[in-house]
Amino acid sequence: MKLKSTGLKFKNLGNPSTTIQTPDNHISLPTQVLAVGSVGRGKTFWITNLLRQLKESKCMDRIFFISSTVSSNLKLLKDLDIKEYDIYDPEDPDCIAKVLKSVDEMRDELVQYREKLKLWEKFENDLKHADPRDLDYLTTEMMLFYDVNTHNFEPPKPPIQGNRNPVCSLVVDDGQSTSIMSLKAWKKLCLTYRHVGSYSDGSPPIGLSIFCCVQNYVASHGTEGICKATRSQLRGIAIFSAGNMAEKKFMFNELSAHFPIEQIEKNYNWVMAQNPESKHDFLYIDLNSKPCHPSSFRYNYNDFILQDQK
């Protein structure tokens, strides 16, 4: 077969899919990551450590947590500075709506700050050219900036340092067999997580990264496994030791849309063979790896698995 060029070209007219700067060896954000493995494998331990590293790198500001077993993970939540009001019960039918409302409130606060900043910049400019005997530049709006403690006019303070979008994430831990998995709001969020906190002027939205820990990738009942909406939008998956061969085969088959199934099996088996006594080793597959990454496959996330060259 031969090709004949039409001369037509396409260009990206929208916002980039990843808008948050993260360290080179970390994943891109916003993202949707799934950790799958039987009980006691360390799924929550890994997710919380990943978020801690992102937080220390100044690319994670607020973390929402939905879990039915939150009381046993209080130490982990404290280390991540997760506030009590950002913790929700997966049986609450409005838990997703409450998270989205909080993100929208952060967006509105940032919009208000930017509007005040415009007023402040105008005020500063007027002040430079004002006649000291003429107080017309002291409008009612400008009095909003007067600080009674310092007796000075103070510029507005940004809600997030750097006048940037806040970086937010949602952790769903032990949500399997709870109501959240069958909520339409959850399924919709899995499809639209990059567009959460959108602006009316078309600026890049805030977005909401999702990190979900489950024991089963798929199951016959709607609340037991991960819905298709979630699985089809994954940007990364951590596969811990899986005893159910049929479920593992199904998982690898779906992931073969990104990589040959033989390559996935080879990497998984290699990881599991490194330390057969360990219950906590896992294969991480980055479905949206950065150009600087030497591989999309990782051993326990910390090490890239270099693929054999053909």
PDB file of C-alpha atoms in Angstrom:
ATOM      1  CA  MET A   1       0.000   0.000   0.000  1.00  0.00           C
ATOM      2  CA  LYS A   2       1.020   3.602  -0.631  1.00  0.00           C
ATOM      3  CA  LEU A   3      -0.014   6.893   0.892  1.00  0.00           C
ATOM      4  CA  LYS A   4      -0.821  10.133  -0.863  1.00  0.00           C
ATOM      5  CA  SER A   5      -0.843  13.221   1.336  1.00  0.00           C
ATOM      6  CA  THR A   6      -3.940  15.419   1.419  1.00  0.00           C
ATOM      7  CA  GLY A   7      -1.974  18.332   2.835  1.00  0.00           C
ATOM      8  CA  LEU A   8      -4.449  18.581   5.708  1.00  0.00           C
ATOM      9  CA  LYS A   9      -3.146  19.120   9.238  1.00  0.00           C
ATOM     10  CA  PHE A  10      -4.764  19.106  12.663  1.00  0.00           C
ATOM     11  CA  LYS A  11      -3.748  21.144  15.672  1.00  0.00           C
ATOM     12  CA  ASN A  12      -4.657  20.954  19.340  1.00  0.00           C
ATOM     13  CA  LEU A  13      -7.359  23.535  20.075  1.00  0.00           C
ATOM     14  CA  GLY A  14      -7.960  22.635  23.723  1.00  0.00           C
ATOM     15  CA  ASN A  15      -6.100  22.491  27.013  1.00  0.00           C
ATOM     16  CA  PRO A  16      -3.351  19.879  27.524  1.00  0.00           C
ATOM     17  CA  SER A  17      -4.420  16.630  29.218  1.00  0.00           C
ATOM     18  CA  THR A  18      -1.736  17.008  31.896  1.00  0.00           C
ATOM     19  CA  THR A  19      -1.358  20.521  33.282  1.00  0.00           C
ATOM     20  CA  ILE A  20       0.521  19.969  36.544  1.00  0.00           C
ATOM     21  CA  GLN A  21       4.305  19.960  36.759  1.00  0.00           C
ATOM     22  CA  THR A  22       5.622  16.921  38.652  1.00  0.00           C
ATOM     23  CA  PRO A  23       9.202  15.677  39.209  1.00  0.00           C
ATOM     24  CA  ASP A  24      10.575  13.827  36.172  1.00  0.00           C
ATOM     25  CA  ASN A  25      10.410  10.335  37.681  1.00  0.00           C
ATOM     26  CA  HIS A  26       6.887  10.742  39.018  1.00  0.00           C
ATOM     27  CA  ILE A  27       3.598  10.242  37.217  1.00  0.00           C
ATOM     28  CA  SER A  28       1.791  13.009  35.359  1.00  0.00           C
ATOM     29  CA  LEU A  29      -1.192  14.784  36.927  1.00  0.00           C
ATOM     30  CA  PRO A  30      -4.144  14.814  36.853  1.00  0.00           C
ATOM     31  CA  THR A  31      -4.383  11.051  36.654  1.00  0.00           C
ATOM     32  CA  GLN A  32      -6.498   8.038  37.506  1.00  0.00           C
ATOM     33  CA  VAL A  33      -4.596   5.216  39.205  1.00  0.00           C
ATOM     34  CA  LEU A  34      -5.838   1.845  40.380  1.00  0.00           C
ATOM     35  CA  ALA A  35      -4.150  -0.417  42.945  1.00  0.00           C
ATOM     36  CA  VAL A  36      -5.382  -4.022  42.764  1.00  0.00           C
ATOM     37  CA  GLY A  37      -4.450  -6.779  45.178  1.00  0.00           C
ATOM     38  CA  SER A  38      -5.765  -9.031  47.905  1.00  0.00           C
ATOM     39  CA  VAL A  39      -6.010  -7.894  51.515  1.00  0.00           C
ATOM     40  CA  GLY A  40      -2.794  -6.996  53.322  1.00  0.00           C
ATOM     41  CA  ARG A  41      -0.677  -6.418  50.209  1.00  0.00           C
ATOM     42  CA  GLY A  42       0.103  -2.762  50.956  1.00  0.00           C
ATOM     43  CA  LYS A  43      -2.128  -0.906  48.513  1.00  0.00           C
ATOM     44  CA  THR A  44      -2.995   1.916  50.902  1.00  0.00           C
ATOM     45  CA  PHE A  45       0.604   2.079  52.139  1.00  0.00           C
ATOM     46  CA  TRP A  46       1.844   2.645  48.592  1.00  0.00           C
ATOM     47  CA  ILE A  47      -0.834   5.177  47.586  1.00  0.00           C
ATOM     48  CA  THR A  48      -0.330   7.282  50.706  1.00  0.00           C
ATOM     49  CA  ASN A  49       3.448   7.221  50.265  1.00  0.00           C
ATOM     50  CA  LEU A  50       3.091   8.284  46.642  1.00  0.00           C
ATOM     51  CA  LEU A  51       0.880  11.191  47.698  1.00  0.00           C
ATOM     52  CA  ARG A  52       3.339  12.112  50.446  1.00  0.00           C
ATOM     53  CA  GLN A  53       6.146  12.352  47.888  1.00  0.00           C
ATOM     54  CA  LEU A  54       3.998  14.464  45.576  1.00  0.00           C
ATOM     55  CA  LYS A  55       3.049  16.690  48.498  1.00  0.00           C
ATOM     56  CA  GLU A  56       6.698  17.129  49.488  1.00  0.00           C
ATOM     57  CA  SER A  57       7.432  18.070  45.875  1.00  0.00           C
ATOM     58  CA  LYS A  58       4.860  20.886  46.131  1.00  0.00           C
ATOM     59  CA  CYS A  59       2.554  19.309  43.557  1.00  0.00           C
ATOM     60  CA  MET A  60      -0.280  18.127  45.807  1.00  0.00           C
ATOM     61  CA  ASP A  61      -2.301  20.617  47.856  1.00  0.00           C
ATOM     62  CA  ARG A  62      -5.474  18.935  49.047  1.00  0.00           C
ATOM     63  CA  ILE A  63      -6.439  15.284  49.420  1.00  0.00           C
ATOM     64  CA  PHE A  64      -9.986  13.988  49.806  1.00  0.00           C
ATOM     65  CA  PHE A  65     -10.416  10.546  51.341  1.00  0.00           C
ATOM     66  CA  ILE A  66     -13.373   8.174  50.967  1.00  0.00           C
ATOM     67  CA  SER A  67     -13.121   4.997  53.034  1.00  0.00           C
ATOM     68  CA  SER A  68     -15.143   2.721  55.276  1.00  0.00           C
ATOM     69  CA  THR A  69     -12.025   1.815  57.285  1.00  0.00           C
ATOM     70  CA  VAL A  70     -10.657   5.287  57.901  1.00  0.00           C
ATOM     71  CA  SER A  71     -10.219   4.758  61.667  1.00  0.00           C
ATOM     72  CA  SER A  72      -7.434   2.221  61.078  1.00  0.00           C
ATOM     73  CA  ASN A  73      -5.520   4.629  58.835  1.00  0.00           C
ATOM     74  CA  LEU A  74      -5.607   7.798  60.948  1.00  0.00           C
ATOM     75  CA  LYS A  75      -1.803   7.916  61.255  1.00  0.00           C
ATOM     76  CA  LEU A  76      -1.431   7.837  57.468  1.00  0.00           C
ATOM     77  CA  LEU A  77      -4.023  10.588  57.051  1.00  0.00           C
ATOM     78  CA  LYS A  78      -2.329  12.778  59.647  1.00  0.00           C
ATOM     79  CA  ASP A  79       0.993  12.519  57.808  1.00  0.00           C
ATOM     80  CA  LEU A  80      -0.755  13.712  54.639  1.00  0.00           C
ATOM     81  CA  ASP A  81      -2.460  16.590  56.454  1.00  0.00           C
ATOM     82  CA  ILE A  82      -5.898  15.333  55.412  1.00  0.00           C
ATOM     83  CA  LYS A  83      -8.522  17.323  57.263  1.00  0.00           C
ATOM     84  CA  GLU A  84     -11.431  15.663  59.019  1.00  0.00           C
ATOM     85  CA  TYR A  85     -13.900  17.569  56.853  1.00  0.00           C
ATOM     86  CA  ASP A  86     -12.297  16.035  53.729  1.00  0.00           C
ATOM     87  CA  ILE A  87     -13.022  12.457  54.878  1.00  0.00           C
ATOM     88  CA  TYR A  88     -16.221  10.813  53.634  1.00  0.00           C
ATOM     89  CA  ASP A  89     -18.132   7.570  54.029  1.00  0.00           C
ATOM     90  CA  PRO A  90     -18.517   5.518  50.812  1.00  0.00           C
ATOM     91  CA  GLU A  91     -22.094   4.734  51.878  1.00  0.00           C
ATOM     92  CA  ASP A  92     -22.956   8.446  51.709  1.00  0.00           C
ATOM     93  CA  PRO A  93     -24.833   8.877  48.397  1.00  0.00           C
ATOM     94  CA  ASP A  94     -23.669  12.500  48.255  1.00  0.00           C
ATOM     95  CA  CYS A  95     -19.961  11.863  48.944  1.00  0.00           C
ATOM     96  CA  ILE A  96     -18.883  12.564  45.355  1.00  0.00           C
ATOM     97  CA  ALA A  97     -21.073  15.667  45.122  1.00  0.00           C
ATOM     98  CA  LYS A  98     -19.506  17.004  48.334  1.00  0.00           C
ATOM     99  CA  VAL A  99     -15.982  16.512  46.983  1.00  0.00           C
ATOM    100  CA  LEU A 100     -16.858  18.244  43.703  1.00  0.00           C
ATOM    101  CA  LYS A 101     -18.471  21.118  45.598  1.00  0.00           C
ATOM    102  CA  SER A 102     -15.256  21.619  47.593  1.00  0.00           C
ATOM    103  CA  VAL A 103     -13.172  21.739  44.402  1.00  0.00           C
ATOM    104  CA  ASP A 104     -15.589  24.251  42.862  1.00  0.00           C
ATOM    105  CA  GLU A 105     -15.330  26.396  45.996  1.00  0.00           C
ATOM    106  CA  MET A 106     -11.538  26.411  45.648  1.00  0.00           C
ATOM    107  CA  ARG A 107     -11.916  27.489  42.020  1.00  0.00           C
ATOM    108  CA  ASP A 108     -14.354  30.274  42.975  1.00  0.00           C
ATOM    109  CA  GLU A 109     -11.992  31.491  45.690  1.00  0.00           C
ATOM    110  CA  LEU A 110      -9.175  31.684  43.150  1.00  0.00           C
ATOM    111  CA  VAL A 111     -11.386  33.543  40.659  1.00  0.00           C
ATOM    112  CA  GLN A 112     -12.330  36.058  43.361  1.00  0.00           C
ATOM    113  CA  TYR A 113      -8.682  36.549  44.271  1.00  0.00           C
ATOM    114  CA  ARG A 114      -7.755  37.238  40.657  1.00  0.00           C
ATOM    115  CA  GLU A 115     -10.553  39.787  40.349  1.00  0.00           C
ATOM    116  CA  LYS A 116      -9.338  41.507  43.519  1.00  0.00           C
ATOM    117  CA  LEU A 117      -5.799  41.429  42.178  1.00  0.00           C
ATOM    118  CA  LYS A 118      -6.910  43.352  39.081  1.00  0.00           C
ATOM    119  CA  LEU A 119      -8.469  45.976  41.329  1.00  0.00           C
ATOM    120  CA  TRP A 120      -5.318  46.123  43.423  1.00  0.00           C
ATOM    121  CA  GLU A 121      -3.103  46.607  40.374  1.00  0.00           C
ATOM    122  CA  LYS A 122      -5.396  49.413  39.165  1.00  0.00           C
ATOM    123  CA  PHE A 123      -5.290  50.956  42.632  1.00  0.00           C
ATOM    124  CA  GLU A 124      -1.480  50.882  42.680  1.00  0.00           C
ATOM    125  CA  ASN A 125      -1.325  52.481  39.257  1.00  0.00           C
ATOM    126  CA  ASP A 126      -3.824  55.192  40.252  1.00  0.00           C
ATOM    127  CA  LEU A 127      -1.897  55.832  43.441  1.00  0.00           C
ATOM    128  CA  LYS A 128       1.327  56.485  41.533  1.00  0.00           C
ATOM    129  CA  HIS A 129      -0.327  59.234  39.493  1.00  0.00           C
ATOM    130  CA  ALA A 130      -2.675  60.604  42.144  1.00  0.00           C
ATOM    131  CA  ASP A 131      -2.616  64.084  43.583  1.00  0.00           C
ATOM    132  CA  PRO A 132      -2.215  63.741  47.393  1.00  0.00           C
ATOM    133  CA  ARG A 133      -4.880  66.432  47.798  1.00  0.00           C
ATOM    134  CA  ASP A 134      -7.358  64.450  45.719  1.00  0.00           C
ATOM    135  CA  LEU A 135      -8.840  61.390  47.402  1.00  0.00           C
ATOM    136  CA  ASP A 136     -11.059  60.335  44.507  1.00  0.00           C
ATOM    137  CA  TYR A 137      -8.869  57.279  43.908  1.00  0.00           C
ATOM    138  CA  LEU A 138      -9.958  55.912  47.295  1.00  0.00           C
ATOM    139  CA  THR A 139     -13.015  54.111  45.996  1.00  0.00           C
ATOM    140  CA  THR A 140     -15.266  51.876  48.056  1.00  0.00           C
ATOM    141  CA  GLU A 141     -13.607  48.832  46.477  1.00  0.00           C
ATOM    142  CA  MET A 142     -10.167  50.001  47.528  1.00  0.00           C
ATOM    143  CA  MET A 143     -11.251  50.224  51.133  1.00  0.00           C
ATOM    144  CA  LEU A 144     -11.574  46.444  51.024  1.00  0.00           C
ATOM    145  CA  PHE A 145      -7.773  46.313  51.040  1.00  0.00           C
ATOM    146  CA  TYR A 146      -7.367  48.485  54.118  1.00  0.00           C
ATOM    147  CA  ASP A 147      -5.911  46.509  57.036  1.00  0.00           C
ATOM    148  CA  VAL A 148      -7.030  47.876  60.387  1.00  0.00           C
ATOM    149  CA  ASN A 149      -4.115  46.169  62.119  1.00  0.00           C
ATOM    150  CA  THR A 150      -1.291  47.587  59.974  1.00  0.00           C
ATOM    151  CA  HIS A 151      -3.193  50.795  59.052  1.00  0.00           C
ATOM    152  CA  ASN A 152      -2.028  50.219  55.495  1.00  0.00           C
ATOM    153  CA  PHE A 153      -3.531  49.097  52.235  1.00  0.00           C
ATOM    154  CA  GLU A 154      -2.532  45.442  51.755  1.00  0.00           C
ATOM    155  CA  PRO A 155      -2.642  43.433  48.498  1.00  0.00           C
ATOM    156  CA  PRO A 156      -4.980  40.433  48.406  1.00  0.00           C
ATOM    157  CA  LYS A 157      -3.452  37.139  49.494  1.00  0.00           C
ATOM    158  CA  PRO A 158      -3.659  34.204  47.067  1.00  0.00           C
ATOM    159  CA  PRO A 159      -5.473  31.097  48.329  1.00  0.00           C
ATOM    160  CA  ILE A 160      -2.671  29.007  46.816  1.00  0.00           C
ATOM    161  CA  GLN A 161       0.896  30.280  46.759  1.00  0.00           C
ATOM    162  CA  GLY A 162       1.898  31.244  43.250  1.00  0.00           C
ATOM    163  CA  ASN A 163      -1.559  32.262  41.997  1.00  0.00           C
ATOM    164  CA  ARG A 164      -1.997  28.849  40.408  1.00  0.00           C
ATOM    165  CA  ASN A 165      -4.602  26.121  40.287  1.00  0.00           C
ATOM    166  CA  PRO A 166      -4.718  23.998  43.433  1.00  0.00           C
ATOM    167  CA  VAL A 167      -3.691  20.372  42.918  1.00  0.00           C
ATOM    168  CA  CYS A 168      -6.310  18.012  44.313  1.00  0.00           C
ATOM    169  CA  SER A 169      -6.699  14.260  44.568  1.00  0.00           C
ATOM    170  CA  LEU A 170      -9.317  11.800  45.736  1.00  0.00           C
ATOM    171  CA  VAL A 171      -8.405   8.509  47.416  1.00  0.00           C
ATOM    172  CA  VAL A 172     -11.061   5.784  47.485  1.00  0.00           C
ATOM    173  CA  ASP A 173      -9.881   3.093  49.870  1.00  0.00           C
ATOM    174  CA  ASP A 174     -11.774  -0.091  50.676  1.00  0.00           C
ATOM    175  CA  GLY A 175     -14.670   1.101  48.562  1.00  0.00           C
ATOM    176  CA  GLN A 176     -15.342  -2.358  47.189  1.00  0.00           C
ATOM    177  CA  SER A 177     -18.772  -3.734  48.128  1.00  0.00           C
ATOM    178  CA  THR A 178     -19.911  -0.253  49.182  1.00  0.00           C
ATOM    179  CA  SER A 179     -22.479   2.004  47.568  1.00  0.00           C
ATOM    180  CA  ILE A 180     -19.959   4.318  45.926  1.00  0.00           C
ATOM    181  CA  MET A 181     -19.056   1.776  43.246  1.00  0.00           C
ATOM    182  CA  SER A 182     -22.595   1.828  41.858  1.00  0.00           C
ATOM    183  CA  LEU A 183     -23.140   5.591  42.083  1.00  0.00           C
ATOM    184  CA  LYS A 184     -23.720   7.339  38.753  1.00  0.00           C
ATOM    185  CA  ALA A 185     -21.801  10.301  40.174  1.00  0.00           C
ATOM    186  CA  TRP A 186     -18.735   8.061  40.710  1.00  0.00           C
ATOM    187  CA  LYS A 187     -18.886   6.655  37.198  1.00  0.00           C
ATOM    188  CA  LYS A 188     -19.291  10.129  35.734  1.00  0.00           C
ATOM    189  CA  LEU A 189     -16.333  11.404  37.771  1.00  0.00           C
ATOM    190  CA  CYS A 190     -14.156   8.596  36.418  1.00  0.00           C
ATOM    191  CA  LEU A 191     -14.940   9.851  32.918  1.00  0.00           C
ATOM    192  CA  THR A 192     -14.617  13.586  33.630  1.00  0.00           C
ATOM    193  CA  TYR A 193     -11.953  13.830  36.364  1.00  0.00           C
ATOM    194  CA  ARG A 194      -9.696  16.047  34.200  1.00  0.00           C
ATOM    195  CA  HIS A 195     -12.502  18.599  33.781  1.00  0.00           C
ATOM    196  CA  VAL A 196     -13.424  19.037  37.450  1.00  0.00           C
ATOM    197  CA  GLY A 197     -13.278  22.664  38.571  1.00  0.00           C
ATOM    198  CA  SER A 198     -13.656  24.121  35.087  1.00  0.00           C
ATOM    199  CA  TYR A 199     -13.505  27.867  34.439  1.00  0.00           C
ATOM    200  CA  SER A 200     -16.064  29.807  32.440  1.00  0.00           C
ATOM    201  CA  ASP A 201     -13.300  31.500  30.409  1.00  0.00           C
ATOM    202  CA  GLY A 202     -11.853  28.218  29.154  1.00  0.00           C
ATOM    203  CA  SER A 203      -8.702  28.291  31.307  1.00  0.00           C
ATOM    204  CA  PRO A 204      -7.206  24.888  32.217  1.00  0.00           C
ATOM    205  CA  PRO A 205      -9.492  23.314  34.849  1.00  0.00           C
ATOM    206  CA  ILE A 206      -8.291  22.278  38.284  1.00  0.00           C
ATOM    207  CA  GLY A 207      -8.841  18.571  37.682  1.00  0.00           C
ATOM    208  CA  LEU A 208      -9.098  15.849  40.314  1.00  0.00           C
ATOM    209  CA  SER A 209      -6.676  12.913  40.361  1.00  0.00           C
ATOM    210  CA  ILE A 210      -8.228   9.633  41.491  1.00  0.00           C
ATOM    211  CA  PHE A 211      -6.400   6.904  43.400  1.00  0.00           C
ATOM    212  CA  CYS A 212      -8.499   3.817  44.042  1.00  0.00           C
ATOM    213  CA  CYS A 213      -7.560   0.712  46.079  1.00  0.00           C
ATOM    214  CA  VAL A 214      -9.558  -2.481  45.515  1.00  0.00           C
ATOM    215  CA  GLN A 215      -9.181  -6.210  46.045  1.00  0.00           C
ATOM    216  CA  ASN A 216     -10.840  -7.230  42.781  1.00  0.00           C
ATOM    217  CA  TYR A 217     -10.409  -5.810  39.301  1.00  0.00           C
ATOM    218  CA  VAL A 218     -13.758  -7.082  38.100  1.00  0.00           C
ATOM    219  CA  ALA A 219     -16.643  -9.099  39.524  1.00  0.00           C
ATOM    220  CA  SER A 220     -20.139 -10.153  38.575  1.00  0.00           C
ATOM    221  CA  HIS A 221     -21.939  -7.794  40.981  1.00  0.00           C
ATOM    222  CA  GLY A 222     -21.988  -4.048  40.329  1.00  0.00           C
ATOM    223  CA  THR A 223     -20.506  -3.055  43.685  1.00  0.00           C
ATOM    224  CA  GLU A 224     -17.853  -5.776  43.832  1.00  0.00           C
ATOM    225  CA  GLY A 225     -15.433  -4.861  41.066  1.00  0.00           C
ATOM    226  CA  ILE A 226     -14.312  -1.809  39.127  1.00  0.00           C
ATOM    227  CA  CYS A 227     -16.811  -0.469  36.604  1.00  0.00           C
ATOM    228  CA  LYS A 228     -15.986  -0.126  32.921  1.00  0.00           C
ATOM    229  CA  ALA A 229     -16.011   3.672  33.205  1.00  0.00           C
ATOM    230  CA  THR A 230     -13.092   3.479  35.615  1.00  0.00           C
ATOM    231  CA  ARG A 231     -11.157   0.775  33.795  1.00  0.00           C
ATOM    232  CA  SER A 232     -11.376   2.549  30.443  1.00  0.00           C
ATOM    233  CA  GLN A 233      -9.981   5.801  31.875  1.00  0.00           C
ATOM    234  CA  LEU A 234      -7.006   4.404  33.789  1.00  0.00           C
ATOM    235  CA  ARG A 235      -3.683   6.219  33.437  1.00  0.00           C
ATOM    236  CA  GLY A 236      -1.810   3.837  35.708  1.00  0.00           C
ATOM    237  CA  ILE A 237      -2.298   0.547  37.532  1.00  0.00           C
ATOM    238  CA  ALA A 238      -0.447  -1.175  40.370  1.00  0.00           C
ATOM    239  CA  ILE A 239      -0.912  -4.952  40.197  1.00  0.00           C
ATOM    240  CA  PHE A 240      -0.108  -6.745  43.411  1.00  0.00           C
ATOM    241  CA  SER A 241      -0.044 -10.522  43.813  1.00  0.00           C
ATOM    242  CA  ALA A 242      -3.275 -11.892  42.397  1.00  0.00           C
ATOM    243  CA  GLY A 243      -4.380 -15.431  43.164  1.00  0.00           C
ATOM    244  CA  ASN A 244      -7.414 -15.460  40.877  1.00  0.00           C
ATOM    245  CA  MET A 245      -6.003 -16.554  37.509  1.00  0.00           C
ATOM    246  CA  ALA A 246      -9.225 -15.844  35.596  1.00  0.00           C
ATOM    247  CA  GLU A 247      -9.400 -12.287  36.941  1.00  0.00           C
ATOM    248  CA  LYS A 248      -5.719 -11.709  36.206  1.00  0.00           C
ATOM    249  CA  LYS A 249      -6.181 -12.959  32.651  1.00  0.00           C
ATOM    250  CA  PHE A 250      -9.148 -10.625  32.191  1.00  0.00           C
ATOM    251  CA  MET A 251      -7.107  -7.705  33.562  1.00  0.00           C
ATOM    252  CA  PHE A 252      -4.139  -8.400  31.299  1.00  0.00           C
ATOM    253  CA  ASN A 253      -6.453  -8.782  28.327  1.00  0.00           C
ATOM    254  CA  GLU A 254      -7.954  -5.315  28.899  1.00  0.00           C
ATOM    255  CA  LEU A 255      -4.510  -3.787  29.401  1.00  0.00           C
ATOM    256  CA  SER A 256      -3.391  -5.315  26.107  1.00  0.00           C
ATOM    257  CA  ALA A 257      -5.051  -2.319  24.456  1.00  0.00           C
ATOM    258  CA  HIS A 258      -1.882  -0.486  25.578  1.00  0.00           C
ATOM    259  CA  PHE A 259       0.807  -3.192  25.532  1.00  0.00           C
ATOM    260  CA  PRO A 260       1.061  -6.726  24.124  1.00  0.00           C
ATOM    261  CA  ILE A 261      -0.349  -9.196  26.637  1.00  0.00           C
ATOM    262  CA  GLU A 262       2.883 -11.215  26.449  1.00  0.00           C
ATOM    263  CA  GLN A 263       4.845  -8.151  27.582  1.00  0.00           C
ATOM    264  CA  ILE A 264       2.485  -7.522  30.508  1.00  0.00           C
ATOM    265  CA  GLU A 265       2.665 -11.157  31.650  1.00  0.00           C
ATOM    266  CA  LYS A 266       6.452 -11.220  31.313  1.00  0.00           C
ATOM    267  CA  ASN A 267       6.880  -8.102  33.455  1.00  0.00           C
ATOM    268  CA  TYR A 268       4.368  -9.266  36.053  1.00  0.00           C
ATOM    269  CA  ASN A 269       5.981 -12.689  36.382  1.00  0.00           C
ATOM    270  CA  TRP A 270       9.435 -11.076  36.610  1.00  0.00           C
ATOM    271  CA  VAL A 271       8.297  -8.824  39.472  1.00  0.00           C
ATOM    272  CA  MET A 272       6.683 -11.694  41.371  1.00  0.00           C
ATOM    273  CA  ALA A 273       9.864 -13.784  40.998  1.00  0.00           C
ATOM    274  CA  GLN A 274      12.186 -11.153  42.509  1.00  0.00           C
ATOM    275  CA  ASN A 275      11.227 -11.924  46.086  1.00  0.00           C
ATOM    276  CA  PRO A 276       8.755 -14.817  46.278  1.00  0.00           C
ATOM    277  CA  GLU A 277       8.472 -14.426  50.055  1.00  0.00           C
ATOM    278  CA  SER A 278       7.265 -10.840  49.797  1.00  0.00           C
ATOM    279  CA  LYS A 279       3.552 -10.095  49.907  1.00  0.00           C
ATOM    280  CA  HIS A 280       4.027  -6.460  48.988  1.00  0.00           C
ATOM    281  CA  ASP A 281       5.808  -6.434  45.612  1.00  0.00           C
ATOM    282  CA  PHE A 282       3.810  -5.110  42.682  1.00  0.00           C
ATOM    283  CA  LEU A 283       4.067  -4.246  39.015  1.00  0.00           C
ATOM    284  CA  TYR A 284       3.212  -0.663  38.175  1.00  0.00           C
ATOM    285  CA  ILE A 285       2.199   0.060  34.589  1.00  0.00           C
ATOM    286  CA  ASP A 286       2.169   3.701  33.552  1.00  0.00           C
ATOM    287  CA  LEU A 287      -0.354   4.123  30.753  1.00  0.00           C
ATOM    288  CA  ASN A 288       0.636   7.770  30.336  1.00  0.00           C
ATOM    289  CA  SER A 289       4.397   7.735  30.864  1.00  0.00           C
ATOM    290  CA  LYS A 290       6.486  10.845  30.249  1.00  0.00           C
ATOM    291  CA  PRO A 291       8.915  11.019  27.296  1.00  0.00           C
ATOM    292  CA  CYS A 292      11.812  11.052  29.772  1.00  0.00           C
ATOM    293  CA  HIS A 293      10.801   7.715  31.306  1.00  0.00           C
ATOM    294  CA  PRO A 294      12.951   4.778  30.113  1.00  0.00           C
ATOM    295  CA  SER A 295      10.036   2.361  30.576  1.00  0.00           C
ATOM    296  CA  SER A 296       6.318   2.251  31.238  1.00  0.00           C
ATOM    297  CA  PHE A 297       6.818  -0.691  33.602  1.00  0.00           C
ATOM    298  CA  ARG A 298       8.072  -0.305  37.175  1.00  0.00           C
ATOM    299  CA  TYR A 299       9.061  -2.583  40.031  1.00  0.00           C
ATOM    300  CA  ASN A 300       7.294  -1.324  43.190  1.00  0.00           C
ATOM    301  CA  TYR A 301       7.034   2.052  41.416  1.00  0.00           C
ATOM    302  CA  ASN A 302      10.511   3.079  42.592  1.00  0.00           C
ATOM    303  CA  ASP A 303      12.455   1.326  39.799  1.00  0.00           C
ATOM    304  CA  PHE A 304      11.904   1.309  36.053  1.00  0.00           C
ATOM    305  CA  ILE A 305      11.985  -2.138  34.451  1.00  0.00           C
ATOM    306  CA  LEU A 306      14.094  -1.784  31.322  1.00  0.00           C
ATOM    307  CA  GLN A 307      12.600  -3.823  28.523  1.00  0.00           C
ATOM    308  CA  ASP A 308      14.621  -6.264  26.420  1.00  0.00           C
ATOM    309  CA  GLN A 309      15.596  -4.774  23.091  1.00  0.00           C
ATOM    310  CA  LYS A 310      14.502  -6.756  20.071  1.00  0.00           C
TER     311      LYS A 310
END
